[in-house]
Short mmCIF file of C-alpha atoms and ligand atoms in Angstrom, two decimals:
data_model
loop_
_atom_site.label_atom_id
_atom_site.label_comp_id
_atom_site.label_asym_id
_atom_site.label_seq_id
_atom_site.Cartn_x
_atom_site.Cartn_y
_atom_site.Cartn_z
CA MET H 46 48.48 -28.21 49.50
CA ALA H 47 44.77 -28.89 50.18
CA ILE H 48 43.24 -26.92 53.02
CA LYS H 49 41.88 -29.19 55.78
CA LEU H 50 40.94 -26.68 58.48
CA ILE H 51 39.58 -23.12 58.64
CA ALA H 52 39.96 -21.19 61.92
CA MET H 53 38.40 -17.78 62.37
CA ASP H 54 38.05 -15.07 64.95
CA LEU H 55 34.55 -13.77 65.74
CA ASP H 56 34.22 -10.01 66.29
CA GLY H 57 35.50 -8.08 63.29
CA THR H 58 35.98 -11.33 61.34
CA LEU H 59 33.18 -13.93 61.21
CA MET H 60 30.55 -11.61 62.68
CA ALA H 61 29.02 -8.78 60.67
CA PRO H 62 29.72 -5.27 62.05
CA ASP H 63 26.65 -5.63 64.34
CA HIS H 64 28.62 -8.30 66.35
CA ILE H 65 25.47 -10.50 66.26
CA THR H 66 24.94 -11.78 62.71
CA VAL H 67 26.77 -14.21 60.47
CA THR H 68 25.69 -13.16 56.96
CA ASP H 69 24.05 -15.72 54.63
CA LYS H 70 26.95 -15.45 52.17
CA THR H 71 29.63 -16.18 54.76
CA LYS H 72 27.54 -18.96 56.32
CA ALA H 73 26.98 -20.62 52.91
CA ALA H 74 30.70 -20.54 52.04
CA LEU H 75 31.69 -22.06 55.37
CA GLU H 76 29.00 -24.74 55.20
CA LYS H 77 30.05 -25.69 51.67
CA ALA H 78 33.69 -25.94 52.83
CA HIS H 79 32.57 -28.05 55.80
CA ASN H 80 30.63 -30.34 53.45
CA MET H 81 33.86 -30.81 51.50
CA GLY H 82 35.37 -32.37 54.65
CA ILE H 83 37.18 -29.23 55.89
CA LYS H 84 37.12 -28.80 59.69
CA THR H 85 35.76 -25.43 60.82
CA VAL H 86 36.93 -23.71 63.99
CA ILE H 87 35.88 -20.57 65.85
CA ALA H 88 38.80 -18.96 67.71
CA THR H 89 37.60 -16.26 70.08
CA GLY H 90 38.55 -14.20 73.06
CA ARG H 91 34.98 -14.66 74.30
CA THR H 92 33.85 -17.47 76.59
CA LEU H 93 31.93 -20.48 75.35
CA SER H 94 28.64 -19.34 76.93
CA VAL H 95 28.69 -16.04 75.02
CA ILE H 96 28.83 -17.68 71.60
CA LYS H 97 25.72 -19.88 71.87
CA ASP H 98 23.78 -17.62 69.50
CA VAL H 99 26.66 -17.66 67.02
CA LEU H 100 26.73 -21.46 67.03
CA LYS H 101 22.99 -21.55 66.33
CA GLN H 102 23.74 -19.67 63.10
CA VAL H 103 26.69 -21.92 62.12
CA PRO H 104 25.77 -25.26 63.76
CA PHE H 105 28.27 -27.24 61.66
CA ILE H 106 31.32 -25.72 63.43
CA ASP H 107 33.59 -28.56 64.65
CA TYR H 108 35.77 -26.92 67.34
CA VAL H 109 35.82 -23.76 69.46
CA ILE H 110 39.05 -22.21 70.70
CA TYR H 111 37.88 -19.83 73.43
CA SER H 112 39.17 -17.51 76.14
CA ASN H 113 41.95 -16.42 73.73
CA GLY H 114 43.32 -19.95 73.39
CA ALA H 115 43.16 -21.17 77.01
CA VAL H 116 40.70 -23.92 76.02
CA VAL H 117 39.90 -25.94 72.88
CA TYR H 118 36.41 -27.50 72.87
CA ASP H 119 35.53 -30.44 70.57
CA ARG H 120 31.82 -30.01 69.72
CA CYS H 121 31.47 -33.54 68.39
CA LYS H 122 32.92 -35.15 71.54
CA GLY H 123 31.31 -32.50 73.80
CA GLU H 124 34.54 -32.05 75.78
CA ASN H 125 37.64 -29.89 76.13
CA ILE H 126 40.64 -31.37 74.30
CA TYR H 127 43.20 -28.77 75.41
CA THR H 128 43.43 -26.44 78.42
CA ASN H 129 46.07 -24.03 79.73
CA TYR H 130 44.76 -22.19 82.81
CA ILE H 131 46.36 -19.31 84.76
CA PRO H 132 48.15 -20.72 87.86
CA SER H 133 46.29 -19.89 91.09
CA ASP H 134 49.09 -17.73 92.62
CA ILE H 135 49.07 -15.45 89.56
CA VAL H 136 45.26 -15.24 89.59
CA GLU H 137 45.40 -14.24 93.26
CA ASN H 138 47.96 -11.53 92.53
CA VAL H 139 45.90 -10.03 89.65
CA VAL H 140 42.61 -10.20 91.56
CA ASP H 141 44.20 -8.47 94.58
CA ILE H 142 45.29 -5.58 92.34
CA LEU H 143 41.91 -5.27 90.61
CA GLU H 144 39.99 -5.47 93.90
CA SER H 145 41.86 -2.46 95.24
CA TYR H 146 40.55 -0.14 92.49
CA PRO H 147 37.07 1.00 91.41
CA VAL H 148 37.13 -1.08 88.22
CA TYR H 149 35.00 -3.70 86.55
CA TYR H 150 36.57 -7.05 85.67
CA GLU H 151 35.56 -10.59 84.80
CA LEU H 152 37.04 -14.01 85.47
CA TYR H 153 36.55 -16.53 82.67
CA ALA H 154 36.11 -20.03 84.07
CA ASN H 155 34.15 -23.18 83.19
CA GLY H 156 33.35 -21.67 79.77
CA ALA H 157 31.50 -18.69 81.32
CA SER H 158 32.20 -15.12 82.38
CA ASN H 159 32.03 -14.45 86.14
CA THR H 160 31.51 -11.05 87.71
CA GLN H 161 30.95 -9.45 91.11
CA GLU H 162 27.72 -7.58 91.99
CA SER H 163 29.60 -4.81 93.77
CA LYS H 164 31.70 -4.06 90.67
CA ALA H 165 28.79 -3.75 88.22
CA ALA H 166 28.52 0.03 88.66
CA PHE H 167 32.02 0.45 87.19
CA PHE H 168 31.12 -1.18 83.91
CA LYS H 169 31.48 1.21 80.97
CA ASN H 170 30.70 0.47 77.38
CA LYS H 171 31.99 2.69 74.63
CA ASP H 172 31.60 0.79 71.39
CA LEU H 173 29.32 -2.23 71.55
CA PRO H 174 25.79 -2.05 70.06
CA PRO H 175 22.97 -2.20 72.68
CA GLU H 176 21.49 -5.49 71.31
CA PHE H 177 24.81 -7.29 71.71
CA LEU H 178 25.39 -5.70 75.10
CA ASP H 179 21.98 -6.90 76.39
CA PHE H 180 22.78 -10.44 75.31
CA TYR H 181 26.27 -10.22 76.78
CA MET H 182 25.07 -8.95 80.17
CA GLN H 183 22.51 -11.76 80.40
CA SER H 184 25.22 -14.37 79.92
CA LEU H 185 27.25 -13.19 82.96
CA ILE H 186 27.29 -15.14 86.23
CA ASN H 187 27.26 -12.87 89.29
CA HIS H 188 29.08 -13.73 92.52
CA ASP H 189 29.29 -12.02 95.91
CA ASN H 190 33.04 -12.46 96.09
CA LEU H 191 35.23 -13.07 93.04
CA SER H 192 38.37 -13.61 95.17
CA GLU H 193 36.70 -16.63 96.75
CA PHE H 194 35.48 -17.86 93.37
CA ALA H 195 39.03 -17.61 91.98
CA LYS H 196 40.37 -19.88 94.73
CA ASN H 197 38.02 -22.72 93.79
CA ASN H 198 38.02 -22.63 89.99
CA ASP H 199 40.44 -22.96 87.07
CA ILE H 200 40.70 -19.49 85.54
CA GLU H 201 41.05 -19.31 81.77
CA LYS H 202 41.31 -15.57 81.35
CA ILE H 203 40.94 -12.30 83.28
CA ASN H 204 39.36 -9.28 81.62
CA LEU H 205 39.68 -5.71 82.77
CA PHE H 206 36.78 -4.42 80.73
CA TYR H 207 36.34 -1.03 79.06
CA PHE H 208 38.18 0.82 81.78
CA ASP H 209 39.29 4.32 80.88
CA GLY H 210 39.33 6.09 84.25
CA GLU H 211 42.04 7.94 86.14
CA TYR H 212 43.77 4.80 87.50
CA TYR H 213 44.21 3.14 84.14
CA GLU H 214 47.96 3.75 83.74
CA GLU H 215 48.63 2.88 87.40
CA ILE H 216 46.78 -0.43 87.15
CA LYS H 217 48.37 -1.19 83.81
CA ASP H 218 51.86 -0.73 85.28
CA LYS H 219 51.08 -3.12 88.14
CA LEU H 220 49.57 -5.73 85.84
CA PHE H 221 52.41 -5.46 83.34
CA ALA H 222 54.93 -6.03 86.13
CA ILE H 223 53.52 -9.52 86.79
CA GLU H 224 55.63 -12.22 85.20
CA LYS H 225 54.25 -15.22 83.37
CA ILE H 226 51.16 -13.46 82.16
CA ASP H 227 50.27 -12.45 78.61
CA ARG H 228 48.12 -9.42 77.84
CA THR H 229 46.24 -8.34 74.75
CA SER H 230 44.02 -5.39 74.04
CA PRO H 231 41.71 -6.30 71.12
CA VAL H 232 39.44 -3.33 71.91
CA SER H 233 40.75 0.00 73.18
CA GLY H 234 40.59 0.16 76.97
CA ASP H 235 40.19 -3.60 77.39
CA ILE H 236 43.05 -5.60 78.92
CA GLU H 237 42.74 -9.38 78.55
CA MET H 238 45.12 -11.58 80.55
CA THR H 239 45.98 -15.25 80.06
CA TYR H 240 48.81 -17.48 81.24
CA LYS H 241 52.19 -16.87 79.57
CA GLY H 242 52.32 -18.55 76.16
CA VAL H 243 48.55 -18.92 75.84
CA ASN H 244 47.18 -17.60 72.57
CA LYS H 245 45.00 -18.71 69.68
CA GLY H 246 48.04 -19.77 67.63
CA VAL H 247 49.36 -22.17 70.30
CA ALA H 248 45.87 -23.64 70.79
CA LEU H 249 45.50 -24.09 67.03
CA ASP H 250 48.94 -25.72 66.83
CA ASN H 251 48.00 -28.22 69.56
CA MET H 252 44.70 -29.00 67.85
CA CYS H 253 46.38 -29.56 64.47
CA LYS H 254 48.93 -31.93 66.04
CA GLU H 255 46.00 -33.94 67.44
CA LEU H 256 44.40 -34.04 63.98
CA CYS H 257 47.74 -34.70 62.17
CA PHE H 258 47.30 -31.52 60.06
CA THR H 259 50.34 -29.44 59.08
CA PRO H 260 50.29 -25.60 59.19
CA ASP H 261 50.29 -25.61 55.36
CA GLU H 262 46.87 -27.26 55.50
CA VAL H 263 45.37 -24.53 57.70
CA MET H 264 43.58 -21.29 56.78
CA SER H 265 42.99 -18.71 59.52
CA PHE H 266 41.19 -15.36 59.58
CA GLY H 267 41.56 -12.48 62.04
CA ASP H 268 41.42 -8.73 62.49
CA ALA H 269 42.85 -7.90 65.93
CA ASP H 270 46.17 -8.23 67.72
CA ASN H 271 45.06 -11.33 69.61
CA ASP H 272 44.76 -13.08 66.21
CA ILE H 273 48.39 -12.47 65.20
CA GLU H 274 49.84 -15.83 66.39
CA MET H 275 46.99 -17.71 64.70
CA LEU H 276 47.64 -15.84 61.44
CA GLN H 277 51.37 -16.52 61.66
CA PHE H 278 50.80 -20.24 62.34
CA ALA H 279 48.59 -20.94 59.33
CA GLY H 280 49.94 -21.50 55.81
CA TYR H 281 47.00 -19.39 54.69
CA GLY H 282 46.94 -16.64 57.35
CA ILE H 283 44.44 -14.07 56.07
CA ALA H 284 43.85 -10.61 57.58
CA MET H 285 40.44 -9.02 57.17
CA GLY H 286 40.26 -5.70 55.26
CA ASN H 287 39.29 -4.04 58.57
CA ALA H 288 42.24 -5.61 60.47
CA SER H 289 44.80 -3.66 62.50
CA ASP H 290 48.08 -2.77 60.76
CA ASP H 291 50.01 -5.26 62.93
CA CYS H 292 47.55 -7.97 62.01
CA LYS H 293 47.90 -7.25 58.31
CA ALA H 294 51.69 -7.31 58.65
CA ALA H 295 51.52 -10.76 60.33
CA ALA H 296 49.24 -12.31 57.70
CA LYS H 297 50.35 -13.68 54.33
CA TYR H 298 47.17 -12.53 52.59
CA GLU H 299 44.46 -9.90 52.95
CA THR H 300 40.77 -10.22 52.10
CA LEU H 301 37.74 -7.91 52.15
CA SER H 302 36.36 -6.54 55.43
CA ASN H 303 33.86 -8.40 57.64
CA GLY H 304 31.17 -6.02 56.33
CA GLU H 305 31.96 -7.21 52.78
CA ASP H 306 31.95 -10.99 53.50
CA GLY H 307 35.76 -11.22 53.49
CA ILE H 308 35.76 -14.83 54.71
CA ALA H 309 33.48 -15.96 51.87
CA ALA H 310 35.64 -14.15 49.29
CA ALA H 311 38.85 -15.84 50.49
CA ILE H 312 37.25 -19.31 50.69
CA GLU H 313 36.00 -18.85 47.14
CA LYS H 314 39.46 -17.85 45.94
CA PHE H 315 41.69 -20.29 47.84
CA ILE H 316 39.42 -23.32 48.22
CA PHE H 317 36.51 -23.49 45.79
CA ASN H 318 38.53 -22.27 42.81
CA ALA H 319 41.65 -24.20 43.80
CA PHE H 320 40.71 -27.79 44.50
CA LYS H 321 37.79 -30.17 44.14
CA PRO H 322 36.04 -31.88 47.07
CA LYS H 323 36.52 -35.64 47.34
CA LEU H 324 33.58 -37.93 46.59
CA LEU H 325 33.33 -41.64 47.29
CA ILE H 326 31.70 -43.43 44.35
CA SER H 327 30.75 -47.00 43.41
CA ALA H 328 33.40 -48.04 40.87
CA CYS H 329 30.84 -49.88 38.70
CA LEU H 330 29.08 -46.54 38.05
CA LEU H 331 32.31 -45.30 36.44
CA GLY H 332 32.51 -48.30 34.10
CA GLU H 333 34.71 -50.57 36.21
CA ASN H 334 33.81 -54.22 35.40
CA CYS H 335 33.47 -55.17 39.05
CA LYS H 336 29.78 -56.14 39.05
CA TYR H 337 28.85 -59.69 40.15
CA ASN H 338 28.45 -60.79 36.49
CA GLY H 339 31.68 -59.15 35.33
CA GLY H 340 29.88 -56.14 33.83
CA ASN H 341 29.43 -52.57 35.06
CA ASN H 342 26.72 -49.97 35.76
CA TYR H 343 28.28 -47.02 33.87
CA THR H 344 26.24 -43.81 33.64
CA GLU H 345 27.30 -40.59 31.97
CA GLU H 346 26.01 -38.53 34.90
CA ALA H 347 28.19 -40.47 37.35
CA ALA H 348 31.29 -40.28 35.13
CA GLY H 349 30.64 -36.51 34.64
CA LEU H 350 31.06 -35.94 38.39
CA LYS H 351 34.83 -35.79 37.77
CA ASP H 352 34.31 -32.22 36.55
CA TRP H 353 33.23 -31.20 40.06
CA PHE H 354 34.80 -33.70 42.43
CA GLU H 355 37.96 -35.70 42.96
CA LEU H 356 36.44 -39.16 42.64
CA ILE H 357 37.44 -41.96 45.04
CA PRO H 358 36.15 -45.19 43.42
CA ILE H 359 35.32 -48.12 45.70
CA CYS H 360 33.93 -51.62 45.24
CA PRO H 361 33.15 -53.05 48.69
CA GLU H 362 32.47 -56.57 47.41
CA CYS H 363 35.92 -56.69 45.75
CA PHE H 364 37.48 -55.17 48.90
CA GLY H 365 35.86 -58.06 50.84
CA GLY H 366 37.75 -60.60 48.73
CA LEU H 367 34.88 -61.71 46.49
CA SER H 368 35.81 -62.65 42.92
CA ILE H 369 34.62 -61.29 39.56
CA PRO H 370 32.33 -62.86 38.49
CA ARG H 371 30.65 -64.05 41.70
CA VAL H 372 27.28 -65.32 42.82
CA PRO H 373 24.74 -62.53 43.43
CA ASN H 374 23.50 -61.93 46.97
CA GLU H 375 20.54 -60.17 48.54
CA ILE H 376 20.02 -58.95 52.08
CA VAL H 377 17.94 -61.13 54.41
CA CYS H 378 17.60 -59.92 58.01
CA GLY H 379 20.80 -57.87 57.68
CA ARG H 380 22.83 -60.78 56.21
CA ALA H 381 24.16 -61.18 52.65
CA ILE H 382 22.75 -64.49 51.37
CA SER H 383 23.11 -66.06 47.91
CA LYS H 384 20.25 -67.66 45.97
CA GLU H 385 21.61 -71.04 47.08
CA GLY H 386 21.44 -69.94 50.72
CA LYS H 387 25.17 -69.45 51.29
CA ASP H 388 26.05 -66.69 53.80
CA PHE H 389 28.61 -64.11 52.55
CA THR H 390 28.04 -61.57 55.36
CA ALA H 391 31.65 -61.72 56.62
CA GLU H 392 33.03 -60.72 53.18
CA TYR H 393 30.44 -57.93 52.84
CA GLU H 394 31.23 -56.56 56.30
CA ASP H 395 34.97 -56.70 55.62
CA GLY H 396 34.42 -54.73 52.39
CA ALA H 397 32.26 -52.20 54.26
CA GLU H 398 34.95 -51.62 56.93
CA LYS H 399 37.62 -51.12 54.27
CA THR H 400 35.38 -48.66 52.41
CA LEU H 401 34.77 -46.67 55.59
CA TYR H 402 38.52 -46.55 56.22
CA ILE H 403 39.11 -45.13 52.73
CA ALA H 404 36.31 -42.58 53.23
CA ASN H 405 37.84 -41.38 56.49
CA GLU H 406 41.40 -41.29 55.12
CA ASN H 407 40.18 -39.05 52.30
CA ASN H 408 37.89 -36.86 54.45
CA CYS H 409 34.90 -37.83 52.26
CA CYS H 410 31.60 -36.50 53.61
CA TYR H 411 29.57 -37.51 50.54
CA ALA H 412 29.16 -40.70 48.48
CA VAL H 413 27.37 -41.63 45.25
CA LEU H 414 26.52 -45.33 45.48
CA LYS H 415 24.84 -47.81 43.13
CA GLU H 416 21.17 -48.07 44.00
CA ARG H 417 19.57 -51.35 45.17
CA SER H 418 22.92 -53.20 45.60
CA PRO H 419 23.26 -55.45 48.69
CA SER H 420 26.48 -53.48 49.43
CA CYS H 421 25.93 -50.01 47.99
CA GLY H 422 22.10 -49.68 47.92
CA PHE H 423 20.65 -46.95 50.16
CA GLY H 424 16.96 -46.63 51.08
CA LYS H 425 15.71 -49.47 48.84
CA ILE H 426 17.21 -52.93 48.31
CA TYR H 427 16.00 -56.27 46.94
CA ASP H 428 14.01 -58.32 49.43
CA GLY H 429 16.06 -61.55 49.39
CA THR H 430 13.68 -63.55 47.15
CA PHE H 431 15.65 -62.83 43.92
CA SER H 432 12.35 -61.85 42.32
CA GLY H 433 13.18 -58.17 41.68
CA THR H 434 11.00 -57.07 44.61
CA LEU H 435 12.22 -53.97 46.48
CA VAL H 436 11.87 -53.26 50.20
CA ASP H 437 13.03 -50.43 52.48
CA GLY H 438 16.60 -51.00 53.67
CA ASN H 439 20.29 -50.40 53.08
CA GLY H 440 23.16 -52.40 51.66
CA ILE H 441 25.80 -53.37 54.22
CA THR H 442 28.39 -50.74 53.15
CA ALA H 443 25.83 -47.97 52.65
CA ASP H 444 24.46 -48.65 56.13
CA LEU H 445 27.91 -48.40 57.75
CA LEU H 446 28.78 -45.19 55.88
CA ASP H 447 25.42 -43.66 56.82
CA LYS H 448 25.93 -44.52 60.50
CA ASN H 449 29.29 -42.73 60.31
CA GLY H 450 27.78 -39.49 59.04
CA ILE H 451 28.52 -39.81 55.31
CA ARG H 452 25.74 -38.39 53.10
CA ILE H 453 24.72 -40.95 50.46
CA PHE H 454 23.16 -40.25 47.08
CA GLY H 455 22.06 -42.95 44.62
CA GLU H 456 22.87 -42.44 40.92
CA SER H 457 19.33 -41.15 40.26
CA ARG H 458 19.90 -38.29 42.77
CA ILE H 459 23.12 -36.85 41.34
CA GLU H 460 21.30 -33.61 40.41
CA LYS H 461 20.36 -33.13 44.07
CA LEU H 462 23.99 -33.61 45.13
CA LEU H 463 25.15 -30.96 42.63
CA ASP H 464 22.44 -28.60 43.90
CA GLU H 465 23.65 -29.09 47.45
CA PHE H 466 27.14 -28.05 46.43
CA ASP H 467 25.80 -25.14 44.36
CA PHE H 468 27.52 -26.51 41.21
FE1 SF4 I 88 29.15 -51.74 42.22
FE2 SF4 I 88 29.01 -51.59 44.85
FE3 SF4 I 88 28.44 -53.86 43.60
FE4 SF4 I 88 30.96 -53.06 43.67
S1 SF4 I 88 29.74 -53.60 45.43
S2 SF4 I 88 29.85 -53.80 41.92
S3 SF4 I 88 30.68 -50.85 43.58
S4 SF4 I 88 27.34 -51.92 43.47
#
């Protein structure tokens, strides 16, 4: 089964041991997978505001599951596509308990972490590197009164952070007695609370239903206990070499540690070595006799792409109902016009729409199209005088594919395409 989505935890998984860097090797593997049409997802216990610097390093990421699965954010749409907040009465109960002790806690809401000035002195850090801690502290939003804040905002998650003082067991007992709340402890001394049933696995399941992906088509990576449901959900649930024992027991596979680019190693093994990316290609370049004069535009380089890609041949003019042979057309002011002045734009646009549909159905992000064609040409096309004169412009299909984010290469740029894929 082809993998269509990769979901990964951050700390201990995607991030290097410094908690700040995504290594070049891991970044390159993920970007190559993304360019093959595979959706990429960060699934983190952090808030959205704390991962801005991560997203700058991996800007191609499609979705973010944050606050341990309370929210799924679609980066393309710029909106949340799934939420499951803690009901207000439960938030009130937890906040009342935490307010009665000298402890530091945070409320995750609106994609940010909210704290209270008067609690700052109780913050204790045991493990995090100073550079990450500086960045983290700057991302916090301070309030005079968190109880008031909680009443007026949807709370995604509550974090009792790095607390190891004398009241720990007492507080833990009170928190654990509250029904309808789930708790995880990805780092020793840290209790993270979400609404009952909220976790990264449930969020991933909801997202996959939206995308019509089955669990068999999903690969997930994690190292801590709050990744277990996500690892169990995915057909390719992969524990990092540095993962907890429970995490490793929940996963079907194990890879190298985050310090050894474990994500890149697993992508190489299960994706790059297992199946070829799909590539849309002008059928005439493969020798199909679909050209206007009944011939083809076969090139060895184009035909040789089958060694690297699963080829999806298309002929937009045939899709648009035009016959073989047919009268040639050139583009004049965006319209497909024959030498005799007949307008075939409707057939060309129909063929373009059908080609886009096929591209989307096959998750094609790249296309190799016949240069200069009034359908497939990209960058340069004939000027409409049927004199062999070229002008800047696109064929009707190439233009539509380009506007929908598909990277187009003419047959003279096949080398560049192979370079981009590192083939
Ligand atoms: Fe080739 Fe495209 Fe013309 Fe079809 S429409 S013959 S694929 S250039």
